[in-house]
CSV table of C-alpha atoms in Angstrom, one decimal:
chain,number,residue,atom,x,y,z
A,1449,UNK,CA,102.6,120.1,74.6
A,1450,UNK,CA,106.1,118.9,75.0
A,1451,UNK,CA,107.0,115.1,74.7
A,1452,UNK,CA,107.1,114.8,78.6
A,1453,UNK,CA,103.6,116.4,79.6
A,1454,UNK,CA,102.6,114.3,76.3
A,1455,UNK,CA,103.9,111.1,77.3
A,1456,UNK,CA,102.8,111.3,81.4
A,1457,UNK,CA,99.1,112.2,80.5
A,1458,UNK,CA,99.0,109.1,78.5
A,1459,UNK,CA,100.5,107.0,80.9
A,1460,UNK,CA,98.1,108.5,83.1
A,1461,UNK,CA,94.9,108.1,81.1
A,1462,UNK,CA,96.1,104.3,81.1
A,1463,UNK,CA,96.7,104.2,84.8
A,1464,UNK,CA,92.8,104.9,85.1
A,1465,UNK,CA,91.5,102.8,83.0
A,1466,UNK,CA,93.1,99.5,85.3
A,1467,UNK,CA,91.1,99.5,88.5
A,1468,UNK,CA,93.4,97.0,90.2
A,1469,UNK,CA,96.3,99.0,89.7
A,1470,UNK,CA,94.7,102.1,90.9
A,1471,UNK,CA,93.1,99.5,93.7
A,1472,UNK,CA,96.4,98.7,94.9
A,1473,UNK,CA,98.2,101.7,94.0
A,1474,UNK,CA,96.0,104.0,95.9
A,1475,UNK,CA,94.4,102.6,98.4
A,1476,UNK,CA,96.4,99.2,99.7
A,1477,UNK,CA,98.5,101.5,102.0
A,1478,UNK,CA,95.3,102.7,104.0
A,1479,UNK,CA,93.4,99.9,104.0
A,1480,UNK,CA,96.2,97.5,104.9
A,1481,UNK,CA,96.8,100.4,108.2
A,1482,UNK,CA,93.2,99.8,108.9
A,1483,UNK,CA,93.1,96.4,108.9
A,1484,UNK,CA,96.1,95.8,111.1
A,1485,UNK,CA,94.5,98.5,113.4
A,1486,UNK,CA,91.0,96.6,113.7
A,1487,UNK,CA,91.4,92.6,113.3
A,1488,UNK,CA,94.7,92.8,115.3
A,1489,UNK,CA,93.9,92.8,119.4
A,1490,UNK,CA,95.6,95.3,120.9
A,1491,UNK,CA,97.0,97.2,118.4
A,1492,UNK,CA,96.0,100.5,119.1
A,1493,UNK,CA,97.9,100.4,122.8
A,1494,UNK,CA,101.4,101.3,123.6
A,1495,UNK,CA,103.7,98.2,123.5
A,1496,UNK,CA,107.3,98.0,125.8
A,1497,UNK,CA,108.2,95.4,123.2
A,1498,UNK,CA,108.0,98.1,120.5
A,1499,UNK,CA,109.5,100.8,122.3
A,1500,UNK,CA,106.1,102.5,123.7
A,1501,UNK,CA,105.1,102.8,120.3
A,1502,UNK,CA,101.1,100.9,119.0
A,1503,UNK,CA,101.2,98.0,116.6
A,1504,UNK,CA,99.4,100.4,114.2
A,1505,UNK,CA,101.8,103.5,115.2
A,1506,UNK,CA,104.8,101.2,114.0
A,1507,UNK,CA,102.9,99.9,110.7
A,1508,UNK,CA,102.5,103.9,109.7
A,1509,UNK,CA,105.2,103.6,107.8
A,1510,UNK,CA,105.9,100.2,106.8
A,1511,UNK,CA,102.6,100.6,104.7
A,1512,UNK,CA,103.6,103.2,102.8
A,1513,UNK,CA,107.3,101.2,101.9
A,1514,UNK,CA,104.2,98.7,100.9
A,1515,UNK,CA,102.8,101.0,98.8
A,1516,UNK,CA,105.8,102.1,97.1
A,1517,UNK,CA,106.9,98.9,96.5
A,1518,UNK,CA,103.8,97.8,95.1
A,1519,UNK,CA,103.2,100.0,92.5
A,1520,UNK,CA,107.2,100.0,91.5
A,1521,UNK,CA,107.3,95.6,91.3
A,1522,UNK,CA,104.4,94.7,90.5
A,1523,UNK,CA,102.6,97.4,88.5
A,1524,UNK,CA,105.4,99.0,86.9
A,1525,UNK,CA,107.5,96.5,85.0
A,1526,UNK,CA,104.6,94.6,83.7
A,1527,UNK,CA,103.0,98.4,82.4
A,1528,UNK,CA,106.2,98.2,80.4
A,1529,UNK,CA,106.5,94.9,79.4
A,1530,UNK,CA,103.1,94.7,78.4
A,1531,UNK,CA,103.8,97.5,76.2
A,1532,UNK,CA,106.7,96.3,74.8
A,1533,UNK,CA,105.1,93.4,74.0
A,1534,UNK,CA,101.9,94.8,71.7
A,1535,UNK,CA,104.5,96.8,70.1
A,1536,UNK,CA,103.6,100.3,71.6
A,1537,UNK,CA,107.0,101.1,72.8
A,1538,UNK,CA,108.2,100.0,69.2
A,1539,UNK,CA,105.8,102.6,67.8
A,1540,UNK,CA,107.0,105.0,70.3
A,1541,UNK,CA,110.2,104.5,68.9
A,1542,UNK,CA,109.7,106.5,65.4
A,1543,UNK,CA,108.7,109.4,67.3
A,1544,UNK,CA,111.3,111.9,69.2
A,1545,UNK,CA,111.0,110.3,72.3
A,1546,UNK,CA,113.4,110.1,74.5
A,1547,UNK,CA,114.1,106.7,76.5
A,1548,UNK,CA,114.7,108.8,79.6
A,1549,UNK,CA,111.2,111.0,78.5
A,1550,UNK,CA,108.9,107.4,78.6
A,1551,UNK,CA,110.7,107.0,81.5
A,1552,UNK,CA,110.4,109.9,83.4
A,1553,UNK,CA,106.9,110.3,83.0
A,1554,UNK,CA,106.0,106.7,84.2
A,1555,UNK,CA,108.1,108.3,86.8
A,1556,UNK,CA,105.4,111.3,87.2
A,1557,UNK,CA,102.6,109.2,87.0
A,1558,UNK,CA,103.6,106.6,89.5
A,1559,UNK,CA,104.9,109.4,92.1
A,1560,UNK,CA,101.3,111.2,92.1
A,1561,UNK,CA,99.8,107.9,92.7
A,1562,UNK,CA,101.9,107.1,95.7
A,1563,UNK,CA,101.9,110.3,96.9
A,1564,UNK,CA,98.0,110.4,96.9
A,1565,UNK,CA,98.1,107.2,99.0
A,1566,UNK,CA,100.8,108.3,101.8
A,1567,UNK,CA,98.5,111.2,102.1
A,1568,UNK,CA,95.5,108.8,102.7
A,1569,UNK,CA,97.3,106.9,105.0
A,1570,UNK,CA,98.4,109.1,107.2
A,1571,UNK,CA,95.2,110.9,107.1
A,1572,UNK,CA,93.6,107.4,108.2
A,1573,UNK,CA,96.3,106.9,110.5
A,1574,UNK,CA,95.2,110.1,112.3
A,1575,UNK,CA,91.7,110.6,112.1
A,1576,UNK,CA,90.8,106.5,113.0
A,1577,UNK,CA,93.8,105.3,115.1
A,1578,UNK,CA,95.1,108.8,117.0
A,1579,UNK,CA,98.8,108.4,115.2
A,1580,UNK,CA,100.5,111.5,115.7
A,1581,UNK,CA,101.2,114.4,112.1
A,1582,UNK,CA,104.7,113.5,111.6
A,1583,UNK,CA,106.8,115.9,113.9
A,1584,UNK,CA,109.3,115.9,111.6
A,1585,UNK,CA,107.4,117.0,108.3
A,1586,UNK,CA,110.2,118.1,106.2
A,1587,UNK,CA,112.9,115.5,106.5
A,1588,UNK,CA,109.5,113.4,106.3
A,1589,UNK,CA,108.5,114.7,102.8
A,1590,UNK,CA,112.5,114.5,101.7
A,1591,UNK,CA,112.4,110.2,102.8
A,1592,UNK,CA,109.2,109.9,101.1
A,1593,UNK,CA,110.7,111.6,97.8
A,1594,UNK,CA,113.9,109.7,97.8
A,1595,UNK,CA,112.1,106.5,99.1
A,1596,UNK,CA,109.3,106.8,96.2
A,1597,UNK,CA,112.2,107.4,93.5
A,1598,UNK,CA,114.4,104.6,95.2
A,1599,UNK,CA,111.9,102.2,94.7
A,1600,UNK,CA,110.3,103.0,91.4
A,1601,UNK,CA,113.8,103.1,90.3
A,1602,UNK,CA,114.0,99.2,90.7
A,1603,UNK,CA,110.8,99.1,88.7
A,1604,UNK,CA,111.8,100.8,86.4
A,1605,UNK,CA,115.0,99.2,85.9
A,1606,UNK,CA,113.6,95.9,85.6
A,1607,UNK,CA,110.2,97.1,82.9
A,1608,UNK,CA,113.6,98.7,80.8
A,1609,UNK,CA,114.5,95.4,79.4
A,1610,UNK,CA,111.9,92.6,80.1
A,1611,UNK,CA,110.2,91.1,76.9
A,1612,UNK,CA,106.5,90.4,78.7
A,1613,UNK,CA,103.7,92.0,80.7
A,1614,UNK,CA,104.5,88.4,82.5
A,1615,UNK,CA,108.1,88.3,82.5
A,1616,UNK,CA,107.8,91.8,84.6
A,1617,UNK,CA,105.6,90.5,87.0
A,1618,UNK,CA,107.7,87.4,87.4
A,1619,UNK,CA,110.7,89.6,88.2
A,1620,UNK,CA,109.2,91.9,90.2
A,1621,UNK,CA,107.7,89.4,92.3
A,1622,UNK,CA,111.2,88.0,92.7
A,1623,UNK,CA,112.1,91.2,94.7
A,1624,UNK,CA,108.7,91.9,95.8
A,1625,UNK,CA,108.5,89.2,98.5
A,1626,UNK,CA,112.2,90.1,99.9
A,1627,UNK,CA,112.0,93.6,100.2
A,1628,UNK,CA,108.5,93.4,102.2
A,1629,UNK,CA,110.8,91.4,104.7
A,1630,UNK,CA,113.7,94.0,104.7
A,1631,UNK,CA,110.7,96.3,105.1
A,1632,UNK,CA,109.2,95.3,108.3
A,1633,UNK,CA,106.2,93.9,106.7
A,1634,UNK,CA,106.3,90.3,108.3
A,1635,UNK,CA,108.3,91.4,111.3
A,1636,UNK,CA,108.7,94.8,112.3
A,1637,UNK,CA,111.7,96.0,112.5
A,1638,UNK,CA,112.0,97.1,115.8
A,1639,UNK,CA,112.0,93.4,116.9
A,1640,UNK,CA,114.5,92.0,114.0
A,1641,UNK,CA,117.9,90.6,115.0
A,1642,UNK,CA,120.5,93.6,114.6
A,1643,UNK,CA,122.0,91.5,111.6
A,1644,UNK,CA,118.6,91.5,110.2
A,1645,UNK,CA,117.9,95.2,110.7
A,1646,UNK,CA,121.7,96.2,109.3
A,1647,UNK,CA,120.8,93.9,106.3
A,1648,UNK,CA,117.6,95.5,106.1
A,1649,UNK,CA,119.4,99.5,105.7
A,1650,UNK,CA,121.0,98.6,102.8
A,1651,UNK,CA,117.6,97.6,101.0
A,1652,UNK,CA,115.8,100.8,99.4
A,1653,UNK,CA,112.7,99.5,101.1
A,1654,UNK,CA,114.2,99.3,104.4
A,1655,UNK,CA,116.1,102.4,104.5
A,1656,UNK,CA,112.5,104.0,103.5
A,1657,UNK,CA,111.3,102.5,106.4
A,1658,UNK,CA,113.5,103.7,109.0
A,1659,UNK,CA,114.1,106.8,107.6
A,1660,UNK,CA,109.9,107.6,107.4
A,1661,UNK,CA,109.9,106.2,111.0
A,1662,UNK,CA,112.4,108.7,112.4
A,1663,UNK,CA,111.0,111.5,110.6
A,1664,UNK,CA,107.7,110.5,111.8
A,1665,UNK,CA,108.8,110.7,115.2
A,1666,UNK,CA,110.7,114.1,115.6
A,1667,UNK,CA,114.1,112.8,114.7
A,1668,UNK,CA,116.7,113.5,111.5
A,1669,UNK,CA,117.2,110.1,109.7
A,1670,UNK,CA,120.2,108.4,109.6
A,1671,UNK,CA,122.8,109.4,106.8
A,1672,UNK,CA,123.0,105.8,106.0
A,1673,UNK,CA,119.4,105.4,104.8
A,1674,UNK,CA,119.3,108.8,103.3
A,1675,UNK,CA,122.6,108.2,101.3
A,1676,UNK,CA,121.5,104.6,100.3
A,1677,UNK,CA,117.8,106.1,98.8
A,1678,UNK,CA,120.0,108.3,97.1
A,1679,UNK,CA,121.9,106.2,95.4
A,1680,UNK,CA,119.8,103.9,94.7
A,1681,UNK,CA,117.5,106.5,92.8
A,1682,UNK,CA,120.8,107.6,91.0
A,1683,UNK,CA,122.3,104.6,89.9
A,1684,UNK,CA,119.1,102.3,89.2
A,1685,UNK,CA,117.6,105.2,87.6
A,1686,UNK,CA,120.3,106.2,85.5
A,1687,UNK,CA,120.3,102.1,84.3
A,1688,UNK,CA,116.9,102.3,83.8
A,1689,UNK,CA,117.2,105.1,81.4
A,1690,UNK,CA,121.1,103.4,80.0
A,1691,UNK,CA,119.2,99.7,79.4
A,1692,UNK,CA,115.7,100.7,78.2
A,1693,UNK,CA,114.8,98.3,75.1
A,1694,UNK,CA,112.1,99.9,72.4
A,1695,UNK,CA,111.5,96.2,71.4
């Protein structure tokens, strides 16, 4: 087995063993669409305000962003802080390892588990609130990719260099918090200010957002959010990978 299959099965096999993180890594998306879709009156029926579109319909998306950005701020950095700071990533260091092997397959791991819960949401989406199959499936799949690999990016970047478990959580939650906003989480999008909403574009978690919503409903993105996931994923990744710290 090479150094990569090697290196993602182990990060997998410690994935499993944290039931939080696999709590909120695979299954906060769905349930968070569920709960907006039952406590919330009225959330199931078209809204003018939202342009014709449910409540729920319009949170589709925004909880997979959620998601995303879940398991890349506050799962990720502190999985590699928390290593760093028992001294694995030190031991990792004597081996042939590659900094850009660790951290392409936290990458792998981290993809299959938010790829497992877009999938869950949009099948709960479907089957328990009537939301529509995206009409747009491929450039769907294509904002999902880049919007997964944009975010975990910023994960990544920060678990490359801090010295804790703690100190990446800290961090994390510094951008946490900010990009749910940017994200539509508080405030959906579609009733920001158009400041707010232009702002929003240039965040990876907003540009996932309204590039899954366009997708979702028959249309091509915009350029703007699929250029920004894109360089996000290049540039933060390639930091990640230029920054990483054994010890």
């Amino acid at each position: 087995m090479n150094a990569l299959g090697a290196l993602t099965r182990t990060q997998a096999k410690a994935f499993a063993r944290e039931p939080l993180s696999a709590f909120f890594g695979l299954v906060f998306p769905a349930l968070l669409l569920v709960v907006i879709g039952v406590v919330y009156p009225g959330a199931t029926d078209p809204n003018a305000e939202l342009g014709g579109k449910s409540l729920v319909e319009i949170y589709a998306p925004v909880s997979i962003a959620l998601g995303l950005a879940t398991v890349a701020l506050t799962i990720l950095p502190a999985t590699l802080g928390g290593d760093r700071e028992k001294g694995i990533l030190r031991r990792l260091s004597t081996t042939p390892a590659h900094p850009g092997t660790l951290v392409g397959a936290h990458l792998l791991v981290q993809m299959a588990v938010v790829t497992i819960a877009t999938i869950a949401a949009v099948l709960i989406g479907m089957l328990a609130f009537d939301i529509p199959f995206p009409v747009n499936p491929a450039w769907f799949i294509v904002s999902f990719v880049l919007g997964a690999v944009s975010l975990l990016s910023v994960g990544l970047l920060i678990g490359a260099v801090v010295p804790t478990a703690n100190s990446g959580q800290a961090l994390g939650m510094l951008l946490y918090f900010p990009l749910l906003f940017f994200a539509g989480v508080y405030i959906p999008l579609e009733v920001m200010p158009d400041g707010i909403r232009t702002i929003s574009g240039y965040t990876p978690s907003g540009a996932t957002v309204q590039a899954l919503s366009a997708s979702w409903a028959g249309d091509v993105p915009a350029t703007s959010s699929i250029v920004m996931m894109a360089a996000y994923a290049l540039v933060v990744g390639s930091l990640a990978i230029w920054f990483f710290r054994w010890d």
